[in-house]
Amino acid sequence: MVVAGAVAGGLALHKSGTSTTPPVAVAPKTPEIDRAARASGVDAVLTARAEAVKLNKPDQFLAAVDPADKTLRTRQRTLFDNLRRFGFAGLKYERLQEQYDQALTDKYGPSTFVVAVAMTYQIRGIDPVPARTMLGYTFVQRAGKKWTLVSDSDLDKRLPRGSHQEAWDVGEVLVKRAPRVLVVVEPGQGKLATSLLTKAGSAVKAVSKSWPGGWTGSGVVIALDDKVVRGADYTLPKNAEDALAMATWVYRSLPGEVSGVGERTDSYVVINPRNRSKVDARTLAHEFTHVATAPYGTFAPRWLVEGAATWVEFLPMDGARDLAIGTYRQTVRTKYLAKAKALPADTTFFQDSLKSYPLSWLAVDLLIERYGGTELITLYQEMAALGQTQAERDRIMLEHLGLTEKGLFQALQKVSSA
């Protein structure tokens, strides 16, 4: 069961039969809903739809979709085609708990069944383990007791952030592959897809080589015209203007199943449509470092998260001009460190990103130089898993490095003044 309010704006799940609204009159000899039969009927529809994708049977996928709603059927047919393009090694739809809504019952009739649905999938050659995302479906029972899908969007506003915003949900797409890389673009954007495949290939290779301990994962790059995909919201003014791309979390468990926020397994990178031409191999290497570290947890300080990704981004890689790291290091020390009073704080990191990123890179650069890559990754893993408070972060850093975040900042100042 998904816990109500586990995610901001998340789904509130209600047990059926808890409403105080007077029941709608039903036909004779059916004094109450046969919930077991209803659940069985809807489960059969969900199973048939997953099987249809696997076996390439569009008619089976659409069989339960309302034949009178042409818009819904068109959207569902596009969804089927998209799902086929992604190439799933596994796909399953699982009925979760009923969502009671009197307005929807009034709209569709007394047999209305609104239900949250978990989609478990694994893209072949991409996802290391099965991932889970959420949908909301509205069914009604039609002639012959057939359960019919009449809406796939009634619950969208109550689902966790990013739900029903997957790349296959937003419209027709073109999917291109290369080893350990999958790129999603608009139809007719083959040239863009080819360019991104080349850049992503270089970035995957760079992260695999440079991240301490190596990385064997894959990179998904989504470059669509839609401004809201998988929780990446490029309608927000600052994101629209400044962001090049975002690593958006992929989950192995939904909020409330194992933890309040769900367990991360991976990330897919969503490119800002406005800044698509600015994305290069280094940008993707930065984002793929977030992909590599996604399974560690959610509690690492932002300076460590972004500093590590920027450190990998700046290293030599195929298809990218080598950077003058020594010169840049000195620039950061004189231009940003000299005016700073502490490492960038989580709460203000993105408000002053022009100095937050360089300072974070400088901190990780010093950690790598003094303690090595193995110690960095061990520190990162423990901070991400346990660094929920400043006291915990200081404890972990003292254990691994013999200094706190404050001590690390002082070490940066000491090196700069030497």
Coordinates of C-alpha atoms in Angstrom, one line a residue:
M1 CA 0.0 0.0 0.0
V2 CA 1.2 3.4 -0.8
V3 CA 1.2 5.8 2.2
A4 CA -0.9 8.9 1.8
G5 CA 1.2 12.0 1.6
A6 CA 4.5 10.2 1.3
V7 CA 5.5 12.5 -1.5
A8 CA 4.5 16.1 -1.8
G9 CA 1.4 16.2 -3.8
G10 CA 1.3 12.5 -3.5
L11 CA -1.5 10.0 -3.9
A12 CA -4.0 9.8 -1.0
L13 CA -5.2 6.2 -0.9
H14 CA -8.6 5.4 0.6
K15 CA -10.0 2.1 1.4
S16 CA -13.2 1.3 -0.5
G17 CA -16.4 1.6 1.5
T18 CA -15.1 4.3 3.9
S19 CA -17.0 7.1 2.3
T20 CA -20.0 8.6 4.1
T21 CA -21.7 9.5 0.9
P22 CA -25.0 7.7 0.5
P23 CA -24.7 4.7 -1.8
V24 CA -26.1 5.1 -5.4
A25 CA -29.1 2.9 -6.1
V26 CA -28.2 -0.3 -7.9
A27 CA -30.1 -2.9 -9.8
P28 CA -32.2 -5.5 -7.9
K29 CA -30.3 -8.6 -6.6
T30 CA -27.0 -6.6 -6.5
P31 CA -27.2 -4.9 -3.1
E32 CA -23.4 -4.3 -3.0
I33 CA -20.5 -4.4 -5.2
D34 CA -18.8 -7.8 -5.8
R35 CA -15.4 -6.4 -5.0
A36 CA -13.6 -9.7 -5.6
A37 CA -15.1 -10.1 -9.0
R38 CA -14.4 -6.5 -9.9
A39 CA -10.7 -6.9 -8.8
S40 CA -10.4 -10.1 -10.8
G41 CA -11.9 -8.5 -13.9
V42 CA -9.6 -5.4 -13.8
D43 CA -6.6 -7.6 -13.0
A44 CA -7.4 -9.6 -16.2
V45 CA -7.4 -6.4 -18.2
L46 CA -4.1 -5.3 -16.8
T47 CA -2.5 -8.6 -17.4
A48 CA -3.8 -8.7 -21.0
R49 CA -2.4 -5.2 -21.7
A50 CA 1.1 -6.2 -20.5
E51 CA 1.0 -9.4 -22.5
A52 CA -0.1 -7.4 -25.6
V53 CA 3.0 -5.2 -25.4
K54 CA 5.2 -8.3 -25.1
L55 CA 3.6 -10.1 -28.1
N56 CA 3.0 -7.0 -30.2
K57 CA -0.8 -7.3 -30.2
P58 CA -2.2 -3.7 -30.4
D59 CA -5.8 -5.0 -30.7
Q60 CA -5.5 -6.8 -27.4
F61 CA -4.0 -3.7 -25.8
L62 CA -6.9 -1.6 -26.9
A63 CA -9.6 -4.2 -26.3
A64 CA -10.7 -2.8 -23.0
V65 CA -10.4 0.9 -24.0
D66 CA -13.7 2.7 -24.4
P67 CA -14.6 2.4 -28.1
A68 CA -16.7 5.6 -27.9
D69 CA -13.8 7.8 -26.8
K70 CA -11.7 8.3 -29.9
T71 CA -9.2 10.6 -28.2
L72 CA -8.5 8.1 -25.5
R73 CA -8.1 5.3 -28.0
T74 CA -5.7 7.4 -30.1
R75 CA -3.6 8.2 -27.1
Q76 CA -3.6 4.6 -25.9
R77 CA -2.6 3.4 -29.4
T78 CA 0.3 5.9 -29.3
L79 CA 1.2 4.6 -25.9
F80 CA 1.3 1.0 -27.2
D81 CA 3.5 2.0 -30.1
N82 CA 5.9 3.8 -27.7
L83 CA 6.1 0.9 -25.3
R84 CA 7.1 -1.4 -28.2
R85 CA 9.8 1.1 -29.2
F86 CA 11.5 1.0 -25.8
G87 CA 12.0 -2.8 -25.9
F88 CA 11.1 -4.1 -22.4
A89 CA 12.7 -7.2 -21.0
G90 CA 9.8 -7.2 -18.5
L91 CA 6.5 -5.4 -18.1
K92 CA 3.7 -5.8 -15.6
Y93 CA 0.7 -3.8 -14.4
E94 CA -0.4 -4.2 -10.8
R95 CA -3.6 -3.0 -9.3
L96 CA -3.1 -1.1 -6.1
Q97 CA -5.8 0.4 -4.0
E98 CA -9.1 1.8 -5.0
Q99 CA -9.5 5.6 -5.0
Y100 CA -13.0 6.8 -4.2
D101 CA -14.2 10.0 -5.9
Q102 CA -17.8 10.9 -5.8
A103 CA -17.4 13.3 -8.7
L104 CA -16.1 10.5 -10.9
T105 CA -18.9 8.2 -9.9
D106 CA -21.4 10.9 -10.8
K107 CA -19.7 11.3 -14.2
Y108 CA -19.3 7.7 -15.2
G109 CA -22.0 5.9 -13.2
P110 CA -22.4 3.5 -10.2
S111 CA -19.9 0.9 -11.5
T112 CA -17.0 3.4 -11.6
F113 CA -13.8 1.9 -10.3
V114 CA -10.9 4.3 -9.9
V115 CA -7.6 2.6 -9.1
A116 CA -3.9 3.3 -8.7
V117 CA -1.8 1.1 -10.9
A118 CA 1.9 0.2 -10.5
M119 CA 3.8 -0.3 -13.7
T120 CA 6.9 -2.5 -13.2
Y121 CA 9.2 -2.5 -16.2
Q122 CA 12.8 -3.2 -17.2
I123 CA 14.2 -1.7 -20.4
R124 CA 16.4 -4.4 -22.1
G125 CA 20.1 -3.6 -21.8
I126 CA 19.4 -0.4 -19.8
D127 CA 17.7 -0.9 -16.4
P128 CA 19.9 -3.0 -13.9
V129 CA 16.8 -4.1 -12.0
P130 CA 13.0 -3.8 -12.6
A131 CA 11.7 -0.2 -11.9
R132 CA 8.3 0.9 -10.8
T133 CA 6.2 3.9 -11.6
M134 CA 2.5 4.9 -11.1
L135 CA -0.6 5.4 -13.2
G136 CA -4.2 6.0 -12.4
Y137 CA -7.0 4.3 -14.4
T138 CA -10.7 4.7 -14.3
F139 CA -12.8 1.6 -15.2
V140 CA -16.6 1.1 -15.6
Q141 CA -18.5 -2.1 -16.2
R142 CA -20.3 -2.2 -19.5
A143 CA -22.6 -4.7 -21.2
G144 CA -21.6 -8.3 -20.6
K145 CA -19.9 -7.3 -17.3
K146 CA -16.9 -6.2 -19.3
W147 CA -14.6 -3.8 -17.5
T148 CA -13.8 -0.8 -19.8
L149 CA -11.0 1.8 -19.4
V150 CA -12.7 5.2 -19.7
S151 CA -9.8 7.4 -18.5
D152 CA -6.1 7.2 -17.9
S153 CA -5.7 10.7 -16.4
D154 CA -8.3 11.2 -13.7
L155 CA -5.8 10.5 -10.9
D156 CA -2.8 12.4 -12.4
K157 CA -2.9 15.3 -10.0
R158 CA -2.9 12.9 -7.0
L159 CA -0.1 10.7 -8.1
P160 CA 3.5 11.2 -6.8
R161 CA 5.6 13.7 -8.8
G162 CA 6.7 12.4 -12.2
S163 CA 3.9 9.8 -12.4
H164 CA 2.3 9.4 -15.8
Q165 CA 5.0 11.6 -17.2
E166 CA 7.3 8.9 -18.6
A167 CA 8.8 9.5 -22.0
W168 CA 6.3 6.9 -23.5
D169 CA 3.4 8.8 -21.9
V170 CA 3.8 12.3 -23.5
G171 CA 3.2 11.6 -27.2
E172 CA 4.8 9.8 -30.1
V173 CA 8.5 9.3 -29.8
L174 CA 11.6 8.1 -31.7
V175 CA 13.9 5.7 -29.7
K176 CA 17.5 5.0 -30.8
R177 CA 20.0 2.7 -29.1
A178 CA 23.7 2.1 -28.9
P179 CA 25.6 -0.1 -26.4
R180 CA 24.7 1.1 -22.9
V181 CA 22.8 4.1 -24.3
L182 CA 19.2 4.8 -25.2
V183 CA 18.0 8.2 -26.6
V184 CA 14.5 9.4 -26.9
V185 CA 13.6 12.3 -29.3
E186 CA 10.6 13.6 -31.3
P187 CA 9.7 11.7 -34.5
G188 CA 11.8 13.1 -37.4
Q189 CA 14.7 14.0 -35.1
G190 CA 17.0 11.3 -36.3
K191 CA 19.9 13.6 -36.7
L192 CA 19.6 14.8 -33.1
A193 CA 19.3 11.3 -31.9
T194 CA 22.5 10.3 -33.7
S195 CA 24.4 13.2 -32.2
L196 CA 23.1 12.5 -28.7
L197 CA 24.1 8.8 -29.1
T198 CA 27.6 9.8 -29.9
K199 CA 27.9 12.2 -27.0
A200 CA 26.2 9.8 -24.6
G201 CA 28.5 7.0 -25.6
S202 CA 31.6 9.2 -24.8
A203 CA 30.0 10.2 -21.5
V204 CA 29.2 6.6 -20.5
K205 CA 32.7 5.6 -21.3
A206 CA 34.1 8.5 -19.3
V207 CA 32.1 7.7 -16.2
S208 CA 32.9 4.0 -16.4
K209 CA 36.6 4.8 -16.5
S210 CA 36.7 7.7 -14.1
W211 CA 34.2 6.9 -11.3
P212 CA 36.1 5.2 -8.5
G213 CA 35.4 1.5 -8.5
G214 CA 34.0 1.8 -12.1
W215 CA 30.4 1.9 -13.3
T216 CA 28.7 -0.7 -15.5
G217 CA 25.3 1.1 -15.9
S218 CA 23.7 2.7 -18.9
G219 CA 22.5 6.2 -19.9
V220 CA 19.0 7.2 -20.9
V221 CA 18.8 10.6 -22.6
I222 CA 15.3 12.1 -23.2
A223 CA 15.3 15.1 -25.5
L224 CA 11.6 15.9 -26.2
D225 CA 9.8 19.1 -26.9
D226 CA 7.6 18.6 -23.8
K227 CA 8.7 20.8 -20.9
V228 CA 7.5 18.4 -18.2
V229 CA 8.9 14.9 -18.3
R230 CA 9.5 12.5 -15.4
G231 CA 9.3 15.3 -12.9
A232 CA 11.8 17.5 -14.7
D233 CA 9.8 20.8 -15.0
Y234 CA 11.2 23.2 -17.5
T235 CA 8.2 25.5 -17.3
L236 CA 9.7 26.9 -14.0
P237 CA 11.5 30.1 -14.9
K238 CA 14.9 29.4 -13.4
N239 CA 15.0 25.8 -14.8
A240 CA 13.9 27.0 -18.3
E241 CA 16.6 29.6 -18.4
D242 CA 19.6 28.0 -16.7
A243 CA 19.3 24.2 -16.6
L244 CA 20.8 22.1 -19.4
A245 CA 19.7 18.7 -18.2
M246 CA 18.4 16.9 -15.1
A247 CA 18.9 13.4 -13.8
T248 CA 15.4 12.2 -12.8
W249 CA 15.2 9.4 -10.3
V250 CA 14.1 5.8 -11.2
Y251 CA 12.7 3.8 -8.4
R252 CA 12.7 0.1 -7.6
S253 CA 10.0 0.6 -5.0
L254 CA 7.1 3.1 -4.8
P255 CA 6.7 5.6 -1.9
G256 CA 5.5 3.8 1.2
E257 CA 6.3 0.2 0.0
V258 CA 9.7 0.0 1.7
S259 CA 10.5 3.6 2.7
G260 CA 8.6 6.9 2.7
V261 CA 10.2 8.2 -0.5
G262 CA 10.8 4.9 -2.3
E263 CA 14.1 3.2 -3.2
R264 CA 16.2 4.6 -6.0
T265 CA 17.8 2.3 -8.5
D266 CA 18.8 4.5 -11.4
S267 CA 18.2 7.9 -13.2
Y268 CA 17.1 9.0 -16.7
V269 CA 18.5 12.3 -18.0
V270 CA 15.9 14.8 -19.3
I271 CA 17.3 17.6 -21.5
N272 CA 15.9 21.1 -21.4
P273 CA 14.2 21.7 -24.8
R274 CA 15.4 25.3 -24.8
N275 CA 19.1 24.4 -24.2
R276 CA 19.3 21.3 -26.3
S277 CA 22.0 22.6 -28.5
K278 CA 24.3 23.4 -25.5
V279 CA 24.4 19.8 -24.3
D280 CA 27.7 18.1 -24.9
A281 CA 29.5 14.9 -23.8
R282 CA 30.7 16.7 -20.6
T283 CA 27.2 17.7 -19.7
L284 CA 26.1 14.1 -20.0
A285 CA 29.1 12.8 -18.1
H286 CA 28.0 15.0 -15.2
E287 CA 24.4 13.7 -15.3
F288 CA 25.5 10.1 -15.8
T289 CA 27.6 10.4 -12.6
H290 CA 24.3 11.2 -10.8
V291 CA 23.0 8.0 -12.5
A292 CA 25.9 6.0 -11.1
T293 CA 25.4 7.3 -7.6
A294 CA 21.6 7.2 -7.5
P295 CA 21.5 3.8 -5.7
Y296 CA 23.6 5.2 -2.8
G297 CA 20.7 7.1 -1.2
T298 CA 19.3 10.6 -0.8
F299 CA 21.1 12.2 2.1
A300 CA 24.5 13.2 0.8
P301 CA 25.2 16.9 1.0
R302 CA 24.6 18.8 -2.2
W303 CA 28.3 20.0 -2.4
L304 CA 29.4 16.3 -2.5
V305 CA 26.7 15.3 -5.0
E306 CA 27.4 18.1 -7.5
G307 CA 31.1 18.3 -6.7
A308 CA 31.6 14.6 -7.6
A309 CA 29.6 15.0 -10.8
T310 CA 31.6 18.1 -11.8
W311 CA 34.9 16.4 -11.0
V312 CA 34.1 13.6 -13.5
E313 CA 32.7 16.1 -16.0
F314 CA 36.0 18.0 -16.1
L315 CA 38.2 14.9 -16.7
P316 CA 39.6 14.1 -20.2
M317 CA 37.2 12.2 -22.3
D318 CA 36.7 11.1 -25.9
G319 CA 35.2 13.8 -28.1
A320 CA 35.9 16.7 -25.7
R321 CA 38.7 19.1 -25.6
D322 CA 40.9 18.7 -22.5
L323 CA 40.4 21.5 -19.9
A324 CA 43.1 23.5 -18.3
I325 CA 42.4 22.1 -14.8
G326 CA 45.3 23.8 -13.1
T327 CA 44.3 27.2 -14.3
Y328 CA 40.7 26.6 -13.4
R329 CA 41.7 25.4 -9.9
Q330 CA 43.5 28.7 -9.3
T331 CA 40.6 30.7 -10.7
V332 CA 38.2 29.0 -8.3
R333 CA 40.4 29.7 -5.4
T334 CA 40.9 33.4 -6.1
K335 CA 37.4 34.2 -7.5
Y336 CA 35.1 32.1 -5.3
L337 CA 36.9 30.6 -2.3
A338 CA 38.4 33.9 -1.2
K339 CA 34.9 35.3 -0.8
A340 CA 33.2 32.2 0.7
K341 CA 32.6 31.5 4.4
A342 CA 31.6 27.8 4.2
L343 CA 30.9 25.0 1.8
P344 CA 27.7 25.6 -0.2
A345 CA 24.7 24.7 1.9
D346 CA 21.9 22.4 0.6
T347 CA 19.2 25.0 1.1
T348 CA 20.9 27.8 -1.0
F349 CA 23.0 25.7 -3.4
F350 CA 21.0 26.4 -6.5
Q351 CA 20.2 30.0 -5.6
D352 CA 23.8 30.9 -6.2
S353 CA 24.9 28.1 -8.5
L354 CA 27.6 30.2 -10.3
K355 CA 29.8 29.8 -7.2
S356 CA 28.3 26.7 -5.6
Y357 CA 29.4 24.3 -8.4
P358 CA 33.0 25.6 -8.6
L359 CA 33.4 25.5 -4.8
S360 CA 31.9 22.0 -4.7
W361 CA 34.3 20.8 -7.4
L362 CA 37.2 22.3 -5.5
A363 CA 36.2 20.4 -2.3
V364 CA 36.0 17.1 -4.1
D365 CA 39.2 17.8 -6.0
L366 CA 41.0 18.2 -2.7
L367 CA 39.4 15.0 -1.3
I368 CA 40.6 13.0 -4.3
E369 CA 44.1 14.4 -4.1
R370 CA 44.5 13.7 -0.3
Y371 CA 42.4 10.6 0.3
G372 CA 42.0 8.9 -3.1
G373 CA 39.0 7.7 -5.1
T374 CA 38.2 4.7 -2.9
E375 CA 37.8 6.8 0.2
L376 CA 35.7 9.3 -1.7
I377 CA 33.2 6.7 -2.9
T378 CA 33.1 5.1 0.6
L379 CA 32.4 8.5 2.1
Y380 CA 29.8 9.3 -0.5
Q381 CA 27.9 6.0 0.0
E382 CA 27.8 6.4 3.8
M383 CA 26.8 10.1 3.6
A384 CA 24.0 9.3 1.0
A385 CA 22.7 6.5 3.2
L386 CA 23.0 8.1 6.6
G387 CA 23.8 11.8 6.4
Q388 CA 20.3 13.0 7.2
T389 CA 21.5 15.5 9.8
Q390 CA 24.5 17.8 10.2
A391 CA 25.5 15.8 13.3
E392 CA 25.5 12.6 11.2
R393 CA 27.4 14.2 8.4
D394 CA 30.1 15.4 10.8
R395 CA 30.3 12.0 12.4
I396 CA 30.8 10.3 9.1
M397 CA 33.4 12.8 7.9
L398 CA 35.4 12.5 11.1
E399 CA 35.3 8.8 10.9
H400 CA 36.6 8.7 7.3
L401 CA 38.7 11.9 7.0
G402 CA 39.4 13.1 10.5
L403 CA 37.6 16.4 9.8
T404 CA 34.1 17.9 9.5
E405 CA 32.6 19.9 6.7
K406 CA 33.9 23.0 8.5
G407 CA 37.3 21.4 8.7
L408 CA 37.3 20.6 5.0
F409 CA 36.5 24.2 4.2
Q410 CA 39.3 25.4 6.4
A411 CA 41.6 22.9 4.6
L412 CA 40.6 24.5 1.3
Q413 CA 41.4 27.9 2.6
K414 CA 44.8 26.8 3.9
V415 CA 45.8 25.3 0.6
S416 CA 44.7 28.4 -1.2
S417 CA 46.8 30.7 1.0
A418 CA 49.9 28.5 0.8

